[in-house]
Structures are given as C-alpha cells and as structure tokens.
Amino acid sequence: MSSGATRSITDLFSFLGGRRNEESPEPGAATASGAEEPVFPTKALQKFLTCLASKDGPALLDLGPVVGSNVTFFGEQLGCRFRVEDVYSDIEKHVKAGTVDDLPAFFATRFTQPPESVDGILCWDVLDFLDRPAAQALAAALTKMLKPDGALMGFFSSAESREQTYTKFVVVDEANLRYRHYPASRPRQRSLLNRDIIKLFEGLRVSESYLMKTHIREILLRKPAYPTK
Amino acid sequence: MWKRDESVKPANVPPAAPQAPAAHAGAPAASGDLRQKIERDMVNIGKSVVIKGELSGSEDLTIEGHVEGKIELRENVLTIGPNGKIRAEVFAKAVIVLGEVTGNVTASEKVDIRDNGSVDGDIASPKVAIAEGAHFRGAVDMQRAGGKPAQAAAGQPGQAPKPPAPGGQPPVQGQKIGA
C-alpha cells in the first residue's frame, strides 16, 4: 500500500475520531432526558448507604433542598427517618438580607436536633458556599449532632470557581446523581483543601475520599464509635 | 425486510366469544349500581365547610373545605383537594394531598403529595411520594415493611402536633420542590 493511501486512511480515522469527540459530552457525564440535567457517577453515596444499612431506622438529615425522589429513595433503601433542613436557602436569605456575617452565630443555633441524634448527614456541597467562620460553625454543629459511628457525606469542589449556581443532587441510583442547577445569589467561596476539611470536622475521621472527574471531591466522614481521647 | 412494520401490527383478533346474554343484559345496570355504590362510599366536604374538632369515619373522604383538629380514617383514603386546608393531625390508610396540610400525617399505606400540594409537618408512612412542585417541610419516617414500627413522626393520637417549622423558621418560608 502506498504511503499516500495510508495517510488518507489515517486522515479518515482522525476525522471520524475528531467528530466523535465533538459530539460526546463531558467525560463522566451521561446526559439525562433533559440536556441541562446531566447524570454523573458518585462513589461516596454507595459507601454512605452501606454505613447506614446496618442501623435500624436510622435518622438522616439532608442539608439540601427537598427533592421528592430522594426522600423516596432513602426511605426505601434505609427505612429511615428523613429530615430536610435546607441550608442553601438559609445562605440565600442571609445574602439577600446582607447579613452574611451573622451566619456563624446563626448556625450555632440553627438545628434543633439533640446532640448525637443523627445517624447520617447529607451535606452535599453546601460548605463551598460559606466563608471560613460560617463553615466552621456549621461543621461544628453537624459534628455535634452526629451519633457515634454516624456518617457524613460532603462534596467539595477542587477547582476554583465563581459560578453562581447551587446544585440539587438528585439520586438516580446508588452510583449516579443527576445535577440540577438553580441560581444562587452568592458564588462558591475559596475551595477547601483536604487539610481544611479535616480541620473543619475535628472529631470526625475521613473514611473515604474520591476525586471525581467533575472536580468534585466526595468525602465520607465518620464519627468514631468510641471517641478517641 | 420491508414488511417489518407488519409484524408490529396487532394480529387479527378473532371475534370475541359470545358472552352469555344474561351478562350483556345486566352489564349497564351493574355498572350503574357500582357507580352509585362508589358515590355512596365517597364523602366530600365542600369548599364552604369548616370543621373544628375530631373527624373520623370508615369511608373514603375528600376534603375541599377547612378542617382543624384531628382526622381519623384508619381504613380509608383521605384526599385533601386543591381547595382543602387542614390544620390537624391526620391518620388514614392513604393520604393524597393536593391542598394544604399543617400538622403531622400518619398513613399505614402511602402519603402522596401532588404538584402544588403542601405539607408542613412530619410524615410517618411506609411509602411517601412528593411530586415536583409540591411543598414539604418536616421529617419523613418510612418504616420498612415487616420492620419494627418507627417512632411515628406524628406521635400518638391525641398528642399535639409538633410545630412544623424546624429551626425556628416560620412555615411561610418553605420551599417549592423542583423550583
């Protein structure tokens, strides 16, 4: 075969390959029925469910907005007592009222749950939207609420982004989440490093940590069954 | 290869076997009886009705009016219509919410909050469905089938409903699901 013919076949393949790349969505993303609601894999959710599966009627706290299908999913998977406390809407209210500086004090009294009464917390990416003192206050309140051997699942952006959208994480199944964006009045704050997260959740230990292709670090934190002295 | 569509078409259905003439003759009368029976068994509380106190019964009930107090239909379906406004503790077999409920809801089968339906209070039921566009604030307790009954979020009958707004927030600050 002549070199010219070889080149032309190579060109043809590269042409086809190029087209395929143009058409394919972002790595890791599978577009759902709506083009604006991509589905992304999750690793931490399955571990989170495993942590809670052994508990009888665990108490679960969701810090995101109410998603009906999530309520059904966790209820059916865990037979749990599920409470939603939308912290995103708290942030939104404070931003709109110009009282962001009051957030640390607000989080100190925000939750009515008694100490060590919650088995699992779905923290999602709420800490990305808080500055350091507010994040510290929220993390302290969550740590206090968590039962020994309880689990907290948090998502942390590993890329600096000033994007002004919140995300509703809609559970598709144990391994996939649908991201549903909605407008935010405040952009993401400085992204948290591993050591920052560990410092925030003093008293919890990192059980699992996954850096996803979406630049989200999924972290599962556990409260030791018997607190270390 | 070009006849692919034909395979999808329904095969020619042979004419239905002739039914007993008695059944044919009796069918309209039977369906009429059934309709009458259903109408008899379904009770509707109209828009202009206001009830304060305890409401209990053994029939399916649709509420379009206002009820304050307690509703007990343990073996039946309770539907809160789009105009219904309930400020009560609710116990039923199944609860369908298209209107507004403030108070705890306990159902032995299912709670279904439809689009534009609103619940401010705790739900205890093995199955809970919350539609996009519905409003919900509170806790959900879904006990597993065969499992030990969970602490009913709504508490025991006669117990005062829990304040629906956790964290000291007024209920009006609730959120729309899927908004």
CSV table of C-alpha atoms in Angstrom, one decimal:
chain,number,residue,atom,x,y,z
A,1,MET,CA,0.0,0.0,0.0
A,2,SER,CA,1.4,3.4,-0.9
A,3,SER,CA,2.2,6.0,1.8
A,4,GLY,CA,-0.4,8.3,0.3
A,5,ALA,CA,-3.1,5.7,0.7
A,6,THR,CA,-2.0,5.1,4.3
A,7,ARG,CA,-2.2,8.8,5.1
A,8,SER,CA,-5.6,9.1,3.6
A,9,ILE,CA,-6.9,6.2,5.8
A,10,THR,CA,-5.3,7.8,8.9
A,11,ASP,CA,-6.8,11.1,8.0
A,12,LEU,CA,-10.2,9.4,7.7
A,13,PHE,CA,-9.9,7.8,11.1
A,14,SER,CA,-8.7,11.0,12.7
A,15,PHE,CA,-11.6,12.8,11.0
A,16,LEU,CA,-14.1,10.3,12.4
A,17,GLY,CA,-12.4,10.4,15.8
A,18,GLY,CA,-12.5,14.1,15.9
A,19,ARG,CA,-16.1,14.2,15.1
A,20,ARG,CA,-16.9,11.6,17.8
A,21,ASN,CA,-15.1,13.8,20.4
A,22,GLU,CA,-17.0,16.8,19.4
A,23,GLU,CA,-20.3,15.0,19.8
A,24,SER,CA,-19.5,13.3,23.1
A,25,PRO,CA,-20.4,15.1,26.3
A,26,GLU,CA,-18.0,15.9,29.1
A,27,PRO,CA,-16.1,12.9,30.5
A,28,GLY,CA,-18.1,11.0,33.0
A,29,ALA,CA,-21.3,12.7,32.1
A,30,ALA,CA,-24.3,11.0,30.7
A,31,THR,CA,-27.0,13.3,29.7
A,32,ALA,CA,-30.4,12.6,31.1
A,33,SER,CA,-33.6,13.2,29.4
A,34,GLY,CA,-33.1,17.0,29.7
A,35,ALA,CA,-29.8,18.3,28.2
A,36,GLU,CA,-29.4,20.6,31.2
A,37,GLU,CA,-29.6,17.8,33.8
A,38,PRO,CA,-26.5,15.6,33.3
A,39,VAL,CA,-26.0,12.5,35.3
A,40,PHE,CA,-22.7,12.0,37.0
A,41,PRO,CA,-21.3,8.9,38.8
A,42,THR,CA,-20.9,9.0,42.6
A,43,LYS,CA,-18.7,6.8,44.7
A,44,ALA,CA,-19.4,8.0,48.1
A,45,LEU,CA,-23.1,7.5,48.1
A,46,GLN,CA,-22.9,3.8,48.0
A,47,LYS,CA,-20.4,3.8,50.9
A,48,PHE,CA,-22.7,6.2,52.8
A,49,LEU,CA,-25.7,3.8,52.3
A,50,THR,CA,-23.5,0.9,53.4
A,51,CYS,CA,-22.6,2.7,56.6
A,52,LEU,CA,-26.3,3.2,57.5
A,53,ALA,CA,-27.7,0.0,56.2
A,54,SER,CA,-26.9,-1.9,59.4
A,55,LYS,CA,-28.7,0.6,61.5
A,56,ASP,CA,-32.4,0.1,62.4
A,57,GLY,CA,-34.5,3.0,61.2
A,58,PRO,CA,-31.6,5.4,61.0
A,59,ALA,CA,-32.2,9.2,61.4
A,60,LEU,CA,-31.0,11.0,58.3
A,61,LEU,CA,-30.5,14.7,57.8
A,62,ASP,CA,-30.4,16.3,54.4
A,63,LEU,CA,-29.0,19.8,54.1
A,64,GLY,CA,-30.1,20.3,50.6
A,65,PRO,CA,-33.4,21.4,49.2
A,66,VAL,CA,-36.3,18.9,49.3
A,67,VAL,CA,-36.1,16.5,46.4
A,68,GLY,CA,-39.1,14.2,46.5
A,69,SER,CA,-37.4,11.4,44.7
A,70,ASN,CA,-34.5,11.5,47.2
A,71,VAL,CA,-37.0,11.2,50.1
A,72,THR,CA,-38.5,8.1,48.5
A,73,PHE,CA,-35.0,6.7,47.6
A,74,PHE,CA,-33.6,7.0,51.1
A,75,GLY,CA,-36.8,5.9,52.7
A,76,GLU,CA,-37.0,2.8,50.6
A,77,GLN,CA,-33.2,2.0,50.9
A,78,LEU,CA,-32.9,2.5,54.6
A,79,GLY,CA,-36.4,2.7,56.1
A,80,CYS,CA,-35.1,5.8,57.7
A,81,ARG,CA,-36.4,8.9,59.4
A,82,PHE,CA,-35.6,11.6,57.0
A,83,ARG,CA,-35.4,15.3,57.7
A,84,VAL,CA,-34.6,18.1,55.3
A,85,GLU,CA,-33.1,21.3,56.6
A,86,ASP,CA,-32.3,23.4,53.6
A,87,VAL,CA,-29.1,25.2,54.5
A,88,TYR,CA,-28.8,26.6,50.9
A,89,SER,CA,-32.0,28.6,51.4
A,90,ASP,CA,-30.6,29.9,54.8
A,91,ILE,CA,-27.5,31.1,52.9
A,92,GLU,CA,-29.7,32.7,50.3
A,93,LYS,CA,-31.8,34.5,52.8
A,94,HIS,CA,-28.7,35.9,54.6
A,95,VAL,CA,-27.1,37.0,51.4
A,96,LYS,CA,-30.2,38.8,50.2
A,97,ALA,CA,-30.6,40.4,53.7
A,98,GLY,CA,-27.0,41.4,53.7
A,99,THR,CA,-26.4,39.5,56.9
A,100,VAL,CA,-23.8,37.0,55.8
A,101,ASP,CA,-21.6,37.9,58.7
A,102,ASP,CA,-24.3,36.6,61.0
A,103,LEU,CA,-24.1,33.1,59.6
A,104,PRO,CA,-21.7,31.7,62.2
A,105,ALA,CA,-24.0,32.7,65.0
A,106,PHE,CA,-27.0,31.5,63.1
A,107,PHE,CA,-25.6,28.1,62.5
A,108,ALA,CA,-24.7,27.8,66.2
A,109,THR,CA,-28.4,27.7,67.0
A,110,ARG,CA,-29.9,26.7,63.6
A,111,PHE,CA,-30.5,23.0,64.4
A,112,THR,CA,-33.0,21.7,66.9
A,113,GLN,CA,-31.8,18.1,66.9
A,114,PRO,CA,-30.3,17.0,70.2
A,115,PRO,CA,-26.6,16.1,70.3
A,116,GLU,CA,-25.6,12.7,68.9
A,117,SER,CA,-29.1,12.1,67.5
A,118,VAL,CA,-28.4,11.8,63.8
A,119,ASP,CA,-27.0,8.7,62.0
A,120,GLY,CA,-26.3,10.2,58.7
A,121,ILE,CA,-25.9,13.7,57.2
A,122,LEU,CA,-26.1,14.5,53.5
A,123,CYS,CA,-24.0,17.7,53.5
A,124,TRP,CA,-23.7,17.9,49.6
A,125,ASP,CA,-21.6,20.9,48.6
A,126,VAL,CA,-23.0,23.5,51.0
A,127,LEU,CA,-19.7,24.2,52.6
A,128,ASP,CA,-18.3,25.5,49.3
A,129,PHE,CA,-20.7,28.5,49.6
A,130,LEU,CA,-19.6,29.5,53.0
A,131,ASP,CA,-16.6,31.5,54.2
A,132,ARG,CA,-14.3,30.1,56.8
A,133,PRO,CA,-16.1,31.2,60.1
A,134,ALA,CA,-19.5,30.1,58.8
A,135,ALA,CA,-18.2,26.8,57.5
A,136,GLN,CA,-16.5,26.2,60.8
A,137,ALA,CA,-19.7,26.9,62.8
A,138,LEU,CA,-21.8,24.7,60.5
A,139,ALA,CA,-19.3,21.9,60.7
A,140,ALA,CA,-19.2,22.1,64.5
A,141,ALA,CA,-23.0,21.9,64.7
A,142,LEU,CA,-23.1,18.9,62.3
A,143,THR,CA,-20.3,17.1,64.2
A,144,LYS,CA,-22.2,17.6,67.5
A,145,MET,CA,-25.4,16.2,66.0
A,146,LEU,CA,-23.9,13.1,64.6
A,147,LYS,CA,-24.1,9.9,66.6
A,148,PRO,CA,-21.0,7.9,67.3
A,149,ASP,CA,-20.4,5.6,64.2
A,150,GLY,CA,-22.5,8.0,62.2
A,151,ALA,CA,-21.6,9.2,58.7
A,152,LEU,CA,-21.5,12.5,56.9
A,153,MET,CA,-21.2,12.8,53.1
A,154,GLY,CA,-19.8,16.0,51.8
A,155,PHE,CA,-18.9,17.2,48.3
A,156,PHE,CA,-16.1,19.8,47.9
A,157,SER,CA,-15.1,21.5,44.7
A,158,SER,CA,-11.5,21.0,44.0
A,159,ALA,CA,-11.4,23.7,41.2
A,160,GLU,CA,-11.6,27.4,41.9
A,161,SER,CA,-15.0,28.5,40.5
A,162,ARG,CA,-17.0,31.7,41.0
A,163,GLU,CA,-20.1,30.0,39.4
A,164,GLN,CA,-23.3,31.4,40.9
A,165,THR,CA,-25.4,28.3,40.9
A,166,TYR,CA,-26.4,25.9,43.6
A,167,THR,CA,-26.9,22.2,42.6
A,168,LYS,CA,-29.7,19.9,43.6
A,169,PHE,CA,-28.2,16.4,43.8
A,170,VAL,CA,-31.0,14.1,42.6
A,171,VAL,CA,-30.2,10.5,43.4
A,172,VAL,CA,-30.7,8.4,40.2
A,173,ASP,CA,-29.4,5.2,41.9
A,174,GLU,CA,-26.7,4.2,44.3
A,175,ALA,CA,-24.0,5.1,41.7
A,176,ASN,CA,-25.4,8.1,39.9
A,177,LEU,CA,-26.6,11.6,40.7
A,178,ARG,CA,-28.4,14.0,38.5
A,179,TYR,CA,-27.2,17.6,38.9
A,180,ARG,CA,-30.0,20.1,38.7
A,181,HIS,CA,-28.6,23.7,38.8
A,182,TYR,CA,-30.5,26.7,40.1
A,183,PRO,CA,-29.5,30.3,40.6
A,184,ALA,CA,-27.6,31.4,43.7
A,185,SER,CA,-27.0,34.9,45.0
A,186,ARG,CA,-23.5,34.1,46.1
A,187,PRO,CA,-20.7,32.4,44.2
A,188,ARG,CA,-18.7,29.5,45.6
A,189,GLN,CA,-16.1,30.6,48.0
A,190,ARG,CA,-12.5,29.5,48.1
A,191,SER,CA,-12.2,25.8,47.5
A,192,LEU,CA,-11.3,23.8,50.6
A,193,LEU,CA,-8.2,21.7,50.7
A,194,ASN,CA,-8.1,18.3,52.3
A,195,ARG,CA,-6.4,19.6,55.4
A,196,ASP,CA,-9.0,22.4,55.7
A,197,ILE,CA,-11.8,19.8,55.6
A,198,ILE,CA,-10.2,17.7,58.2
A,199,LYS,CA,-9.7,20.8,60.4
A,200,LEU,CA,-13.4,21.8,59.9
A,201,PHE,CA,-14.7,18.4,61.0
A,202,GLU,CA,-12.5,18.0,64.0
A,203,GLY,CA,-13.8,14.9,65.9
A,204,LEU,CA,-14.6,13.1,62.7
A,205,ARG,CA,-12.3,11.0,60.6
A,206,VAL,CA,-12.1,10.7,56.8
A,207,SER,CA,-13.3,7.3,55.9
A,208,GLU,CA,-13.4,7.6,52.1
A,209,SER,CA,-12.2,10.3,49.7
A,210,TYR,CA,-12.7,10.3,45.9
A,211,LEU,CA,-11.6,12.9,43.5
A,212,MET,CA,-14.1,12.7,40.6
A,213,LYS,CA,-13.6,13.8,37.0
A,214,THR,CA,-16.1,16.6,37.7
A,215,HIS,CA,-13.5,18.2,40.0
A,216,ILE,CA,-15.7,17.3,43.0
A,217,ARG,CA,-14.0,15.7,45.9
A,218,GLU,CA,-16.5,13.3,47.6
A,219,ILE,CA,-15.7,12.7,51.2
A,220,LEU,CA,-17.3,10.4,53.7
A,221,LEU,CA,-16.5,11.3,57.3
A,222,ARG,CA,-17.3,9.0,60.2
A,223,LYS,CA,-17.6,9.8,63.9
A,224,PRO,CA,-15.6,7.2,65.8
A,225,ALA,CA,-17.8,4.7,67.6
A,226,TYR,CA,-15.9,5.4,70.8
A,227,PRO,CA,-14.5,8.9,70.9
A,228,THR,CA,-10.7,9.0,71.0
A,229,LYS,CA,-9.2,10.9,73.9
B,1,MET,CA,-37.2,-6.7,5.3
B,2,TRP,CA,-39.7,-4.2,4.1
B,3,LYS,CA,-42.5,-5.8,5.9
B,4,ARG,CA,-41.1,-5.2,9.4
B,5,ASP,CA,-43.9,-2.9,10.4
B,6,GLU,CA,-46.5,-5.6,9.7
B,7,SER,CA,-45.1,-7.7,12.5
B,8,VAL,CA,-45.8,-4.9,15.0
B,9,LYS,CA,-49.3,-4.5,13.9
B,10,PRO,CA,-51.8,-6.4,16.1
B,11,ALA,CA,-52.8,-9.7,14.7
B,12,ASN,CA,-56.3,-10.0,13.5
B,13,VAL,CA,-58.1,-10.7,16.7
B,14,PRO,CA,-60.8,-13.3,16.3
B,15,PRO,CA,-64.2,-12.1,17.2
B,16,ALA,CA,-64.8,-12.4,20.9
B,17,ALA,CA,-66.5,-15.4,22.1
B,18,PRO,CA,-70.2,-14.6,22.5
B,19,GLN,CA,-70.9,-13.9,26.1
B,20,ALA,CA,-73.9,-15.1,27.9
B,21,PRO,CA,-76.9,-12.9,27.0
B,22,ALA,CA,-77.7,-12.5,30.7
B,23,ALA,CA,-74.4,-10.9,31.4
B,24,HIS,CA,-74.8,-8.5,28.4
B,25,ALA,CA,-78.2,-7.5,29.5
B,26,GLY,CA,-77.2,-7.0,33.1
B,27,ALA,CA,-74.0,-5.0,32.4
B,28,PRO,CA,-75.3,-1.4,32.3
B,29,ALA,CA,-77.4,-2.0,35.3
B,30,ALA,CA,-74.4,-3.5,37.2
B,31,SER,CA,-72.1,-0.6,36.3
B,32,GLY,CA,-74.8,1.9,37.3
B,33,ASP,CA,-75.1,0.1,40.7
B,34,LEU,CA,-71.4,0.1,41.1
B,35,ARG,CA,-71.2,3.9,40.3
B,36,GLN,CA,-74.0,4.5,42.8
B,37,LYS,CA,-72.2,2.4,45.4
B,38,ILE,CA,-68.9,4.3,44.8
B,39,GLU,CA,-70.7,7.6,45.1
B,40,ARG,CA,-72.3,6.4,48.3
B,41,ASP,CA,-69.0,5.4,49.7
B,42,MET,CA,-67.2,8.6,48.8
B,43,VAL,CA,-67.8,11.6,51.0
B,44,ASN,CA,-67.0,15.1,50.0
B,45,ILE,CA,-66.6,18.0,52.3
B,46,GLY,CA,-67.2,21.1,50.2
B,47,LYS,CA,-65.3,24.3,49.9
B,48,SER,CA,-67.5,26.3,52.2
B,49,VAL,CA,-67.5,23.8,55.1
B,50,VAL,CA,-65.4,24.5,58.2
B,51,ILE,CA,-65.0,21.7,60.7
B,52,LYS,CA,-63.3,22.2,64.1
B,53,GLY,CA,-62.8,19.1,66.2
B,54,GLU,CA,-62.4,15.4,65.5
B,55,LEU,CA,-63.4,13.8,62.2
B,56,SER,CA,-63.5,10.1,62.0
B,57,GLY,CA,-65.2,7.5,59.8
B,58,SER,CA,-64.9,4.4,57.7
B,59,GLU,CA,-65.4,5.8,54.2
B,60,ASP,CA,-63.0,7.4,51.7
B,61,LEU,CA,-63.2,11.1,52.2
B,62,THR,CA,-62.3,14.1,50.1
B,63,ILE,CA,-61.9,17.5,51.8
B,64,GLU,CA,-62.2,20.7,49.9
B,65,GLY,CA,-63.0,22.8,53.0
B,66,HIS,CA,-61.2,23.7,56.2
B,67,VAL,CA,-60.7,21.2,59.0
B,68,GLU,CA,-59.0,22.0,62.3
B,69,GLY,CA,-58.4,19.3,65.0
B,70,LYS,CA,-57.9,15.7,64.1
B,71,ILE,CA,-58.9,13.4,61.2
B,72,GLU,CA,-59.0,9.6,61.6
B,73,LEU,CA,-59.8,7.3,58.7
B,74,ARG,CA,-57.6,4.4,59.5
B,75,GLU,CA,-59.0,2.0,57.0
B,76,ASN,CA,-59.7,4.6,54.2
B,77,VAL,CA,-58.2,7.0,51.8
B,78,LEU,CA,-58.2,10.7,52.6
B,79,THR,CA,-57.9,13.2,49.8
B,80,ILE,CA,-57.2,16.8,50.5
B,81,GLY,CA,-58.5,18.6,47.5
B,82,PRO,CA,-56.8,21.6,45.9
B,83,ASN,CA,-59.0,23.9,47.9
B,84,GLY,CA,-58.7,21.9,51.1
B,85,LYS,CA,-56.9,23.5,54.1
B,86,ILE,CA,-56.2,21.2,57.0
B,87,ARG,CA,-54.7,22.2,60.3
B,88,ALA,CA,-54.9,18.8,62.0
B,89,GLU,CA,-53.3,15.6,62.9
B,90,VAL,CA,-54.2,13.1,60.2
B,91,PHE,CA,-54.4,9.3,60.5
B,92,ALA,CA,-55.5,7.3,57.4
B,93,LYS,CA,-54.7,4.3,55.3
B,94,ALA,CA,-53.6,6.6,52.5
B,95,VAL,CA,-53.4,10.3,52.2
B,96,ILE,CA,-53.4,12.2,48.9
B,97,VAL,CA,-52.5,15.9,49.3
B,98,LEU,CA,-53.4,18.4,46.6
B,99,GLY,CA,-54.2,21.3,49.0
B,100,GLU,CA,-52.6,22.4,52.3
B,101,VAL,CA,-51.9,20.4,55.4
B,102,THR,CA,-50.4,21.8,58.6
B,103,GLY,CA,-49.8,19.1,61.1
B,104,ASN,CA,-48.5,15.6,61.3
B,105,VAL,CA,-49.7,12.9,58.8
B,106,THR,CA,-49.6,9.2,59.6
B,107,ALA,CA,-50.7,6.7,56.9
B,108,SER,CA,-50.5,2.9,57.1
B,109,GLU,CA,-50.0,2.6,53.3
B,110,LYS,CA,-49.0,5.8,51.5
B,111,VAL,CA,-48.7,9.5,51.6
B,112,ASP,CA,-48.7,11.2,48.2
B,113,ILE,CA,-48.1,15.0,48.0
B,114,ARG,CA,-49.0,16.0,44.5
B,115,ASP,CA,-47.9,19.0,42.5
B,116,ASN,CA,-49.0,22.2,44.3
B,117,GLY,CA,-49.8,20.2,47.4
B,118,SER,CA,-48.3,21.4,50.7
B,119,VAL,CA,-47.4,19.7,53.9
B,120,ASP,CA,-45.9,21.4,56.9
B,121,GLY,CA,-45.4,18.7,59.5
B,122,ASP,CA,-44.0,15.3,59.9
B,123,ILE,CA,-45.0,12.3,57.8
B,124,ALA,CA,-45.0,8.6,59.0
B,125,SER,CA,-45.8,6.1,56.3
B,126,PRO,CA,-44.1,3.2,54.6
B,127,LYS,CA,-44.4,4.9,51.2
B,128,VAL,CA,-44.0,8.6,50.6
B,129,ALA,CA,-44.2,10.3,47.2
B,130,ILE,CA,-43.5,14.0,46.9
B,131,ALA,CA,-44.1,15.5,43.4
B,132,GLU,CA,-42.0,18.2,41.8
B,133,GLY,CA,-43.7,21.5,42.6
B,134,ALA,CA,-45.0,20.2,45.9
B,135,HIS,CA,-44.1,21.9,49.2
B,136,PHE,CA,-42.9,19.9,52.2
B,137,ARG,CA,-41.3,20.9,55.5
B,138,GLY,CA,-40.8,18.4,58.2
B,139,ALA,CA,-39.5,14.9,58.7
B,140,VAL,CA,-40.4,11.7,56.9
B,141,ASP,CA,-40.5,8.4,58.7
B,142,MET,CA,-40.7,5.4,56.4
B,143,GLN,CA,-40.7,2.2,58.4
B,144,ARG,CA,-39.6,-0.8,56.5
B,145,ALA,CA,-42.3,-3.5,55.7
B,146,GLY,CA,-42.1,-6.1,58.4
B,147,GLY,CA,-39.7,-4.0,60.4
B,148,LYS,CA,-40.5,-2.7,63.8
B,149,PRO,CA,-42.8,0.3,63.6
B,150,ALA,CA,-40.8,3.5,63.7
B,151,GLN,CA,-41.5,6.2,66.2
B,152,ALA,CA,-44.4,7.8,64.4
B,153,ALA,CA,-43.3,11.2,63.4
B,154,ALA,CA,-46.8,12.3,64.1
B,155,GLY,CA,-46.8,10.8,67.6
B,156,GLN,CA,-49.7,9.1,69.1
B,157,PRO,CA,-53.3,10.0,68.6
B,158,GLY,CA,-54.3,12.8,70.9
B,159,GLN,CA,-50.8,14.2,71.0
B,160,ALA,CA,-50.5,17.8,70.0
B,161,PRO,CA,-49.0,18.3,66.5
B,162,LYS,CA,-45.3,19.3,66.5
B,163,PRO,CA,-44.5,22.8,65.4
B,164,PRO,CA,-44.0,22.3,61.7
B,165,ALA,CA,-41.2,24.8,61.3
B,166,PRO,CA,-37.8,23.4,62.4
B,167,GLY,CA,-35.1,25.8,63.3
B,168,GLY,CA,-37.5,28.4,64.4
B,169,GLN,CA,-38.4,29.4,60.9
B,170,PRO,CA,-42.0,30.4,60.0
B,171,PRO,CA,-43.8,28.0,57.7
B,172,VAL,CA,-44.2,30.6,55.0
B,173,GLN,CA,-40.5,30.3,54.3
B,174,GLY,CA,-41.0,26.8,52.9
B,175,GLN,CA,-39.7,25.8,49.6
B,176,LYS,CA,-41.1,24.6,46.3
B,177,ILE,CA,-39.7,21.4,45.2
B,178,GLY,CA,-38.1,21.5,41.8
B,179,ALA,CA,-38.3,25.2,41.8
